[in-house]
Tab-separated table of C-alpha atoms and ligand atoms in Angstrom:
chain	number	residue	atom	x	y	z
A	379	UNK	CA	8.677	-15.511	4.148
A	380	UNK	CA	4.878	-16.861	3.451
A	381	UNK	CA	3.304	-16.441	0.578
A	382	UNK	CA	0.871	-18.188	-1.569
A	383	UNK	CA	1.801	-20.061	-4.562
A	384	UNK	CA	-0.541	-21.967	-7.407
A	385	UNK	CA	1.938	-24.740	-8.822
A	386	UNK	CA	0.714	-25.589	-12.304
A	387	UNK	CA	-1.860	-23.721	-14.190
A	388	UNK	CA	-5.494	-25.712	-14.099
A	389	UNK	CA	-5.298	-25.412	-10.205
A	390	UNK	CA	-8.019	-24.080	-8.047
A	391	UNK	CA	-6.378	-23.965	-4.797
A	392	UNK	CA	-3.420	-21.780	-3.796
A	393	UNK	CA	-1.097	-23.400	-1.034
A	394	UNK	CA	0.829	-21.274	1.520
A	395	UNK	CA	4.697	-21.780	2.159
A	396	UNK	CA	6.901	-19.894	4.238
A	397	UNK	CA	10.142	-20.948	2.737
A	398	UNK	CA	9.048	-18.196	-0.519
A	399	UNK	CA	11.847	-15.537	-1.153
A	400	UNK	CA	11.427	-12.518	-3.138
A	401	UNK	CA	14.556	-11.859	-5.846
A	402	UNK	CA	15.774	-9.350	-8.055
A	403	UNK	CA	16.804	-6.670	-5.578
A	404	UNK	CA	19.470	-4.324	-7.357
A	405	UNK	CA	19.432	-0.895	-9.213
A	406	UNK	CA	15.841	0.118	-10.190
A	407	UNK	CA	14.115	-2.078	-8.292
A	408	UNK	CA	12.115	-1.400	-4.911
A	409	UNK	CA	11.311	-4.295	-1.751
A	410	UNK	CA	8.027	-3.820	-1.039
A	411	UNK	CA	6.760	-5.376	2.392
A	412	UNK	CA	2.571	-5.977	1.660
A	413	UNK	CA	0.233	-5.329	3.947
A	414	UNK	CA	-2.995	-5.490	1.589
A	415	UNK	CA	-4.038	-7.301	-1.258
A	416	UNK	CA	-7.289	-7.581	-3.015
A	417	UNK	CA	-8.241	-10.524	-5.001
A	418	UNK	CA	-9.558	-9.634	-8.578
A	419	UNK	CA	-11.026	-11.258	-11.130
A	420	UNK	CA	-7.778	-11.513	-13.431
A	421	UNK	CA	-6.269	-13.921	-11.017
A	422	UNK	CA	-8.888	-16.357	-11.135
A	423	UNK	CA	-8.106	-16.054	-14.875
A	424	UNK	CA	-4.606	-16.817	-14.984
A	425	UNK	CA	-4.709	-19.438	-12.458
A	426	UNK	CA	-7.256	-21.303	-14.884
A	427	UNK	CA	-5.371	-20.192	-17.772
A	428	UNK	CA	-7.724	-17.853	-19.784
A	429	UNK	CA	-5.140	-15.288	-19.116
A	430	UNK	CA	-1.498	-15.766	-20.019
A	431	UNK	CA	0.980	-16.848	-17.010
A	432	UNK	CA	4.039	-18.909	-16.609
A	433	UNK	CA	4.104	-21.395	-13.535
A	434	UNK	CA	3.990	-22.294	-10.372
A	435	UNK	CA	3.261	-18.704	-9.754
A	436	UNK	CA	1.968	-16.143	-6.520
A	437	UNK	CA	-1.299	-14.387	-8.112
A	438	UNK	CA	-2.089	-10.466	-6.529
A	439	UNK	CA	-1.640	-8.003	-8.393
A	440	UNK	CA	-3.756	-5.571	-6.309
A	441	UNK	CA	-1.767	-4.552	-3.543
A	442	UNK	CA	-0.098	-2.331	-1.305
A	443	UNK	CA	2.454	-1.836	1.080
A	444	UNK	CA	5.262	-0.482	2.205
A	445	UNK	CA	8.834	0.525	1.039
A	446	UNK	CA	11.947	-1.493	2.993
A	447	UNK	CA	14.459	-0.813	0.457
A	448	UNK	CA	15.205	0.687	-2.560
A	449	UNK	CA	18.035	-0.038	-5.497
A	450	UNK	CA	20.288	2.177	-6.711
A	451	UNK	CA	19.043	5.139	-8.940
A	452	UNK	CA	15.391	4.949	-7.682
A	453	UNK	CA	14.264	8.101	-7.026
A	454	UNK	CA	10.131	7.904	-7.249
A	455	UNK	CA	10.098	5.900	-3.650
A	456	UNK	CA	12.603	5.658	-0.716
A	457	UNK	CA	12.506	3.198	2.115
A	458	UNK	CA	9.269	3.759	4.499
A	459	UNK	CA	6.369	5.091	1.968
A	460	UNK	CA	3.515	3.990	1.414
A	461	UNK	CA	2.939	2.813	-1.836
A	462	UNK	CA	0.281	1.264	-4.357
A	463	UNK	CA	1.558	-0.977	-6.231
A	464	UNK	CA	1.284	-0.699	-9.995
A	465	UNK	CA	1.386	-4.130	-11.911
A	466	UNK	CA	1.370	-1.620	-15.602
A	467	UNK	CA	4.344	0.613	-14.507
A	468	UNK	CA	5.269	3.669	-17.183
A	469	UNK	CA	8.233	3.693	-18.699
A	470	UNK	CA	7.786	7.259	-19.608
A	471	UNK	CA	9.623	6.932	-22.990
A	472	UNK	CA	7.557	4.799	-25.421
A	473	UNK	CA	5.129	6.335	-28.119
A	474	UNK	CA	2.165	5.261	-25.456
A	475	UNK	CA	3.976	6.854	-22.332
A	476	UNK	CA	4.017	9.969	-24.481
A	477	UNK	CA	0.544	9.973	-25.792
A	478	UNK	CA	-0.552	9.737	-22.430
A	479	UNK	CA	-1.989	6.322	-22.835
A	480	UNK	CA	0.108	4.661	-20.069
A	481	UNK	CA	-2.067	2.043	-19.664
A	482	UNK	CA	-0.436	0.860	-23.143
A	483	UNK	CA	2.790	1.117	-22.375
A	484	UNK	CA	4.332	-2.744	-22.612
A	485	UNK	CA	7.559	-2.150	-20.505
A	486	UNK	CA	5.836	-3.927	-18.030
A	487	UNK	CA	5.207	-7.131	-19.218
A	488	UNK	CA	8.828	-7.462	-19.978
A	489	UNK	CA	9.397	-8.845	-16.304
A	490	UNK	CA	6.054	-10.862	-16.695
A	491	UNK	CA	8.794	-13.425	-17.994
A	492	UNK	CA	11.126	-13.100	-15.270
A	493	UNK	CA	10.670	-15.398	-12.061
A	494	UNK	CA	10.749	-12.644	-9.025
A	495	UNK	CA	10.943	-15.215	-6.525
A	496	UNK	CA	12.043	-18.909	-5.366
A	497	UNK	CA	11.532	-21.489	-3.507
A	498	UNK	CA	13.701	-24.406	-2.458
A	499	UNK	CA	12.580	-26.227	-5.489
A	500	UNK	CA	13.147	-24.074	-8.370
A	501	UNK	CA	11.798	-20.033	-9.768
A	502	UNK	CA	8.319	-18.671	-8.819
A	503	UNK	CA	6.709	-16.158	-10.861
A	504	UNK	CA	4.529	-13.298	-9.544
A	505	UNK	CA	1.554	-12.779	-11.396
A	506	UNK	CA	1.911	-9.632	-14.173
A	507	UNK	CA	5.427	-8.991	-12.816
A	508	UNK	CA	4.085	-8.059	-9.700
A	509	UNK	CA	2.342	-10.967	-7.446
A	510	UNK	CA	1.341	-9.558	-3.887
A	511	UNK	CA	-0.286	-12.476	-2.072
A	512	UNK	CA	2.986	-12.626	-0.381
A	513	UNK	CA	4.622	-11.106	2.904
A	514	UNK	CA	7.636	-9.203	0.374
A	515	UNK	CA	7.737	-8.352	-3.315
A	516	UNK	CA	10.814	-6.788	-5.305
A	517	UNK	CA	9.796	-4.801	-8.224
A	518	UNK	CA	10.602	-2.174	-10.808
A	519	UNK	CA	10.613	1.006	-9.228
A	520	UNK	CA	7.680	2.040	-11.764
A	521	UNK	CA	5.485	-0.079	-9.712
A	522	UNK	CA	5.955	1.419	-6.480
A	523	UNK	CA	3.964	4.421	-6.423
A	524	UNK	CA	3.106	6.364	-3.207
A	525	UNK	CA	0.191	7.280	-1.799
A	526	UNK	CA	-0.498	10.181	0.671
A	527	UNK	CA	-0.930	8.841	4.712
A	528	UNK	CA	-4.392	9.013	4.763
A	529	UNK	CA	-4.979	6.346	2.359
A	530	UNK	CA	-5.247	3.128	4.425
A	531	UNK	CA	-3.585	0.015	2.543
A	532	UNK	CA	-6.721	-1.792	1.943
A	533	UNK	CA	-8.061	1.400	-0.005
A	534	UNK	CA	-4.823	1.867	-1.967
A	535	UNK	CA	-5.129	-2.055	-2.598
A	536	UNK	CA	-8.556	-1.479	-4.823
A	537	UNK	CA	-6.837	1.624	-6.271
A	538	UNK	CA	-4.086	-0.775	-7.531
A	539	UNK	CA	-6.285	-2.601	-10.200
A	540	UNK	CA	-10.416	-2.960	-9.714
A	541	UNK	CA	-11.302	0.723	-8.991
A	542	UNK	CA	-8.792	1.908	-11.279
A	543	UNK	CA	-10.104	-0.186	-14.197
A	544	UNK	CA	-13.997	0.574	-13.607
A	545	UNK	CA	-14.102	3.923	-12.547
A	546	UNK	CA	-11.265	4.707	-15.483
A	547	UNK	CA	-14.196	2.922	-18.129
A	548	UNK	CA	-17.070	5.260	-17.291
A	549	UNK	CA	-14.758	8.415	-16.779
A	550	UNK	CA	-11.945	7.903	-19.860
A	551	UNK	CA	-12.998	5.423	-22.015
A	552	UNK	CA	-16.602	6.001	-22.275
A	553	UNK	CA	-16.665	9.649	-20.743
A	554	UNK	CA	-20.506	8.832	-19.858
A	555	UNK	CA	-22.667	11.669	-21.327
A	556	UNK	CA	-24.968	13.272	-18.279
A	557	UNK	CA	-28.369	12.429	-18.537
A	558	UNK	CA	-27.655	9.410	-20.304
A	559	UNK	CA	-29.017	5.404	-19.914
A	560	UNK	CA	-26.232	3.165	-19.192
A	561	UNK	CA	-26.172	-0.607	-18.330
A	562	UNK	CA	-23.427	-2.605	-16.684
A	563	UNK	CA	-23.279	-6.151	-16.823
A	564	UNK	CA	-20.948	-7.904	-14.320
A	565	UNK	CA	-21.181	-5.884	-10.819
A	566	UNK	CA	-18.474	-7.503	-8.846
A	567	UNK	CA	-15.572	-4.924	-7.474
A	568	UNK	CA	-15.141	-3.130	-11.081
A	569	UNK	CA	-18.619	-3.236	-12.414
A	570	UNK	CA	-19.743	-1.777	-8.721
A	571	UNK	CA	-16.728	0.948	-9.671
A	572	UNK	CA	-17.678	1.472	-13.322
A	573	UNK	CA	-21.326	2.333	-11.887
A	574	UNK	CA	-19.956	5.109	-9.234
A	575	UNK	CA	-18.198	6.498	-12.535
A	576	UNK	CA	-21.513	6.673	-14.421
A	577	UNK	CA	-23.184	8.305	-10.987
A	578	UNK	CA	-20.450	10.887	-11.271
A	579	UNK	CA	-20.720	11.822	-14.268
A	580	UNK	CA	-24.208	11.684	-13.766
A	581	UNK	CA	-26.356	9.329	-15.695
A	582	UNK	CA	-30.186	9.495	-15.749
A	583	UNK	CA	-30.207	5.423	-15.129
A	584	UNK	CA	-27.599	3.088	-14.013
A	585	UNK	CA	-29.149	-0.373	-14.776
A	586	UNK	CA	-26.601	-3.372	-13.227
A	587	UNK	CA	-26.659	-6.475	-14.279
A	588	UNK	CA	-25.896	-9.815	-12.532
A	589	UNK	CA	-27.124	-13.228	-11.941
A	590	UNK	CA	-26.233	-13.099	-7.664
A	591	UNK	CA	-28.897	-11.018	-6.131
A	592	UNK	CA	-26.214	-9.887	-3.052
A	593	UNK	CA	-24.159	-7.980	-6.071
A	594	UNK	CA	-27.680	-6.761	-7.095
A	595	UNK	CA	-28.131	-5.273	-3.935
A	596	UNK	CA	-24.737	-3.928	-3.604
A	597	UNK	CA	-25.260	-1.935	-6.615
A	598	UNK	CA	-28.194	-0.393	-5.706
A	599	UNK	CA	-26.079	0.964	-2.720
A	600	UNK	CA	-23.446	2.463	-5.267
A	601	UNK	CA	-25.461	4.206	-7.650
A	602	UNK	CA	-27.197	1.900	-9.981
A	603	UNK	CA	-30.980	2.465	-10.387
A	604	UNK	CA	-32.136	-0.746	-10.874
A	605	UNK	CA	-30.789	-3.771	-10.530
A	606	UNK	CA	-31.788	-6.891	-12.631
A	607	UNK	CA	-30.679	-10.517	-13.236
A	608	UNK	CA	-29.573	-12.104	-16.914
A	609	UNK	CA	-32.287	-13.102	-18.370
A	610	UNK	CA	-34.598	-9.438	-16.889
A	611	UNK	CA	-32.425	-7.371	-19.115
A	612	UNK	CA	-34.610	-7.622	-22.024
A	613	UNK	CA	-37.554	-6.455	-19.676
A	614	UNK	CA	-35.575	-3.515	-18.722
A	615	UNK	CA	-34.172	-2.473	-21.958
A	616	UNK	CA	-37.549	-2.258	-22.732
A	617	UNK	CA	-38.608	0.088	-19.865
A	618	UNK	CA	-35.963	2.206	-19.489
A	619	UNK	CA	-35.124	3.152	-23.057
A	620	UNK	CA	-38.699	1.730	-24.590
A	621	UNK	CA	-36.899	-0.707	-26.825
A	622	UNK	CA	-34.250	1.180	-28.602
A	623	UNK	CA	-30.793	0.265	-26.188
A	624	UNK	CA	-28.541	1.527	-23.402
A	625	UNK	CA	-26.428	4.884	-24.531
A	626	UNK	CA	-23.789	2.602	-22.854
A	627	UNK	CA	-23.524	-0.785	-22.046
A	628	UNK	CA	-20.599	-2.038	-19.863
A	629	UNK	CA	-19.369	-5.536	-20.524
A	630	UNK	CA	-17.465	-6.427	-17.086
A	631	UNK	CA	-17.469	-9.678	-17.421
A	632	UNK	CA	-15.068	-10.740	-20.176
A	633	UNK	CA	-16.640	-13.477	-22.522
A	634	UNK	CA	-18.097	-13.038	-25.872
A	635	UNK	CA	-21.496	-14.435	-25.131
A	636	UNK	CA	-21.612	-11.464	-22.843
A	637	UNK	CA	-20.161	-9.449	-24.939
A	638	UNK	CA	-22.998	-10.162	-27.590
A	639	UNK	CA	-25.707	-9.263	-25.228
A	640	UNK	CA	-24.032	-6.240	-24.058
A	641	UNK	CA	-23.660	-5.360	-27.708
A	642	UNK	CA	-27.537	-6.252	-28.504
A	643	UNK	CA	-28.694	-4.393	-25.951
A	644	UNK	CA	-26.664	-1.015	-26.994
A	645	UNK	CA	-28.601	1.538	-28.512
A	646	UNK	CA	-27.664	2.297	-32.669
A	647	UNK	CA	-25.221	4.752	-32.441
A	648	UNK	CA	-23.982	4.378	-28.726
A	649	UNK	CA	-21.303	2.594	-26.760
A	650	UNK	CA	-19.994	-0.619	-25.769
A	651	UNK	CA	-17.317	-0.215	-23.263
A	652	UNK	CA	-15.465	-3.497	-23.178
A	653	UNK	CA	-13.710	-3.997	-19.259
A	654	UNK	CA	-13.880	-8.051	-18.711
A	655	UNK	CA	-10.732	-9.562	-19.964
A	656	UNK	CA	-11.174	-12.574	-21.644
A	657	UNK	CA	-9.064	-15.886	-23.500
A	658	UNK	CA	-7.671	-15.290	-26.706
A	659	UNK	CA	-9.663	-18.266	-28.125
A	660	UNK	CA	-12.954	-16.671	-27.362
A	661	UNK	CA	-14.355	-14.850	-30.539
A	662	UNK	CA	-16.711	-12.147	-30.245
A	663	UNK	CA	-18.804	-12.399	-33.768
A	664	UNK	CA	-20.403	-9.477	-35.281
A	665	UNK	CA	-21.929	-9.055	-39.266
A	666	UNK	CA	-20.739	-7.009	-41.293
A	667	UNK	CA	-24.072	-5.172	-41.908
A	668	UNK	CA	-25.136	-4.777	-38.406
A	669	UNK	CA	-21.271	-3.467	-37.452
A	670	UNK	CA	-22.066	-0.760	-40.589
A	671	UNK	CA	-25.249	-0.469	-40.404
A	672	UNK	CA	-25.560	0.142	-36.727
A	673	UNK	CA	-23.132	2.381	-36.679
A	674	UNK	CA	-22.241	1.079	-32.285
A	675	UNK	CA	-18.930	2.110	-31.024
A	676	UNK	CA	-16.812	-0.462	-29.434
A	677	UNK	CA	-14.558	0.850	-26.975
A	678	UNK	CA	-12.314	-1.786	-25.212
A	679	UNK	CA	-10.891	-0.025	-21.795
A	680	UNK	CA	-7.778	-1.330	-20.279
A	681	UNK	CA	-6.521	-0.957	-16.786
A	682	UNK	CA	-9.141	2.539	-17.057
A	683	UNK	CA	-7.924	3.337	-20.728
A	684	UNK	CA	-6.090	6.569	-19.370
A	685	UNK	CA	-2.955	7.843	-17.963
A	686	UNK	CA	-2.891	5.715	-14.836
A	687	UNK	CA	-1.198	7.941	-12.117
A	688	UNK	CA	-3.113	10.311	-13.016
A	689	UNK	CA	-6.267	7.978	-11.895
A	690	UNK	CA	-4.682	7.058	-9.158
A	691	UNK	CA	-4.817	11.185	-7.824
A	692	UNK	CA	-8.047	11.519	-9.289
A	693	UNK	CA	-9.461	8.114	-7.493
A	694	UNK	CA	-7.734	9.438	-4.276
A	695	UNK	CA	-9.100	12.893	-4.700
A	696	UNK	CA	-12.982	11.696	-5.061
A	697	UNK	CA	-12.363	9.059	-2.102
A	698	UNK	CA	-11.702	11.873	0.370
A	699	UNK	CA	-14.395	14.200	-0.919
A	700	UNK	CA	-16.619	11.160	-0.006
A	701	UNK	CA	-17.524	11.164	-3.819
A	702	UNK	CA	-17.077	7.729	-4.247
A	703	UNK	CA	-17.104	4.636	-1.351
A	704	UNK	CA	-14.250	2.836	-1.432
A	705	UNK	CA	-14.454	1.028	2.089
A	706	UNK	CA	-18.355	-0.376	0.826
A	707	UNK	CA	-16.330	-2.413	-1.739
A	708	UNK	CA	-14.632	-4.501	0.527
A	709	UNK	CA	-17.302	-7.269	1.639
A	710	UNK	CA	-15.304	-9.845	2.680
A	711	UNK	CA	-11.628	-10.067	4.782
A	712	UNK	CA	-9.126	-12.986	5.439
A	713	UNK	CA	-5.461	-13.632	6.542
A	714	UNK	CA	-3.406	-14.815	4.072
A	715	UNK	CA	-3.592	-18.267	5.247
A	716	UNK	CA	-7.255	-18.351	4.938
A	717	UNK	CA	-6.374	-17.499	0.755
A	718	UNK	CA	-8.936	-20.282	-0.372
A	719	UNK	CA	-12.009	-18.782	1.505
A	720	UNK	CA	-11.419	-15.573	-0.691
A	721	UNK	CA	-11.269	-17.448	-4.131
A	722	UNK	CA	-14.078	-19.592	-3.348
A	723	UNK	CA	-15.798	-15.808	-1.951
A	724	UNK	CA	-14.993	-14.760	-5.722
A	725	UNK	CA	-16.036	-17.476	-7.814
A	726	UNK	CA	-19.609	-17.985	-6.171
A	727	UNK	CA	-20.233	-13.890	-6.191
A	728	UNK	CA	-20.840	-13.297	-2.720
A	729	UNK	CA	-17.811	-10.578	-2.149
A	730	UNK	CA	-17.468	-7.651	-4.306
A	731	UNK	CA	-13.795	-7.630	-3.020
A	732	UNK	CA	-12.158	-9.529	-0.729
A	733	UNK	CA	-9.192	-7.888	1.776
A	734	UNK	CA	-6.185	-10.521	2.126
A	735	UNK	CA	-4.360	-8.860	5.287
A	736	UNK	CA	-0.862	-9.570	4.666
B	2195	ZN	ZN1	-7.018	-6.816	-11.659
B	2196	ZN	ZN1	5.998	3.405	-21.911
């Protein structure tokens, strides 16, 4: 079967094979044929390296798809759903699973290690244990979660990982306040998703930040009222809040330099919401007086910092009330052959997300 493959970590180009077959079939574990992907930001990062990732590996972890077969003792899907898939499945049993944090739970990233393909020359890996740019994937049966039939796969696809993770930041992790100021920096797919979150919830001002004036404008669309590049943030710190900081500042981005600013330009006493994942050798620096003194609360949000079925219904729930615009988000579509058009789409800013049709 085809799917796309980066061989050694450093790479910027993906190349397409059709002699790629997915393993690990057997109890637990669900074949998934994909008929969607989205590209996000996080695969950029681990084909680079920022982000942790054995190689040569298939990057997607956005996806969806449907069921072919399932293992012995799965009982969540059955051959023919429709199903999102999950690259942070829930065991169900940890401390996190029964908190309610799922998006904690680590069971997952125990098959991170585990090539869940091959090739004629050797393993592949799939990107987070999942890796959809590819026709089939086998995974845990945690990952395979459906989705009613009115959710087309491209939709279920953002659900998977970007909307997830930026609606979940405004609506968990930072539980915007209404009437408040709030500023996102970094308005690609999940910064565009953490502003419908603060719309929802209704903020007085939704300022987005970004340096490509096509994102600007595409956040205008979603909610934000005003949109601004870099180095105008100052100007509108100034105007919307008269000097004293966003109630909320979204960093979306995931580097500390960004991270500083977002941090700067937070009000004393409110709330940085930290989305972006960044490298583990990239230090975010804060005094000790300012971090007391200032009294800011830093709230890092993974994967939408809250139980993440449960996001899933409530994402799916505010899509069909036409709450929230789903189908806006996708900017860009190509055929998995055409897989370098969408990373080169992603790392100059034009898409917001790009569709791989599978
Ligand atoms: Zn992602
Ligand atoms: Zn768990």
């Amino acid at each position: 079967m085809r799917a796309a493959v980066l061989q050694e970590i450093g790479q910027d180009k993906l190349e397409v094979f059709d002699d790629v077959e997915a393993t690990g079939f057997g109890p637990g574990r669900v074949r998934i044929r994909v008929r969607a992907t989205g590209l996000c930001h996080s695969d950029l990062s681990a084909m680079a390296g920022v982000l942790p990732q054995p190689a040569p590996f298939i990057p997607g972890h956005e996806g969806a798809g449907e069921v072919l077969e399932v293992g012995e003792g799965v009982t969540n899907a059955k051959a023919g759903d429709r199903v999102v898939v999950c690259w942070l499945p829930a065991c169900g049993a940890c401390p996190a699973c029964k908190r309610g944090q799922t998006e904690l739970c680590l069971a997952g990233f125990m098959n991170a290690g585990t090539a869940n393909f091959k090739r004629p020359g050797g393993d592949v890996f799939g990107f987070a244990g999942t890796g959809t740019f590819t026709e089939e994937v086998v995974v845990d049966a945690g990952c395979a979660v459906p989705i009613p039939d009115d959710v087309p796969f491209d939709i279920a696809a953002l659900i998977g990982c970007g909307v997830t993770t930026g609606l979940g930041a405004a609506l968990n992790t930072a539980d915007v306040e209404a009437g408040s100021s709030v500023a996102v920096i970094g308005c690609g797919g999940v910064g565009v998703s953490a502003i419908q979150g603060a719309r929802l919830r209704g903020a007085a001002e939704i300022v987005a930040v970004d340096p490509v004036l096509s994102r600007r404008e595409a956040a205008l669309r979603f909610g934000a009222t005003k949109a601004v590049s870099p180095d105008e943030l100052p100007d509108a710190k100034q105007s919307v809040t008269a000097g004293e900081g966003f109630d909320y500042v979204f960093e979306v981005v995931g580097r500390s330099a960004t991270a500083r600013t977002a941090y700067e330009n937070t009000r004393r006493g409110g709330t940085l919401v930290v989305v972006g994942a960044g490298a583990m050798d990239d230090f975010l620096q804060l005094n000790m007086f300012e971090l007391f003194f200032d009294e800011k609360r830093i709230l890092p949000s993974m994967y939408g910092g809250g139980d993440v079925l449960r996001s899933y219904e409530r994402t799916i729930a505010l899509w069909r009330a036409g709450r929230i615009d789903l189908e806006g988000l996708i900017t860009h579509r190509v055929p998995l052959g055409d897989i370098n058009e969408a990373l080169d789409q992603m790392r100059t800013g034009v898409s917001l997300r790009t569709c791989i049709e599978i």
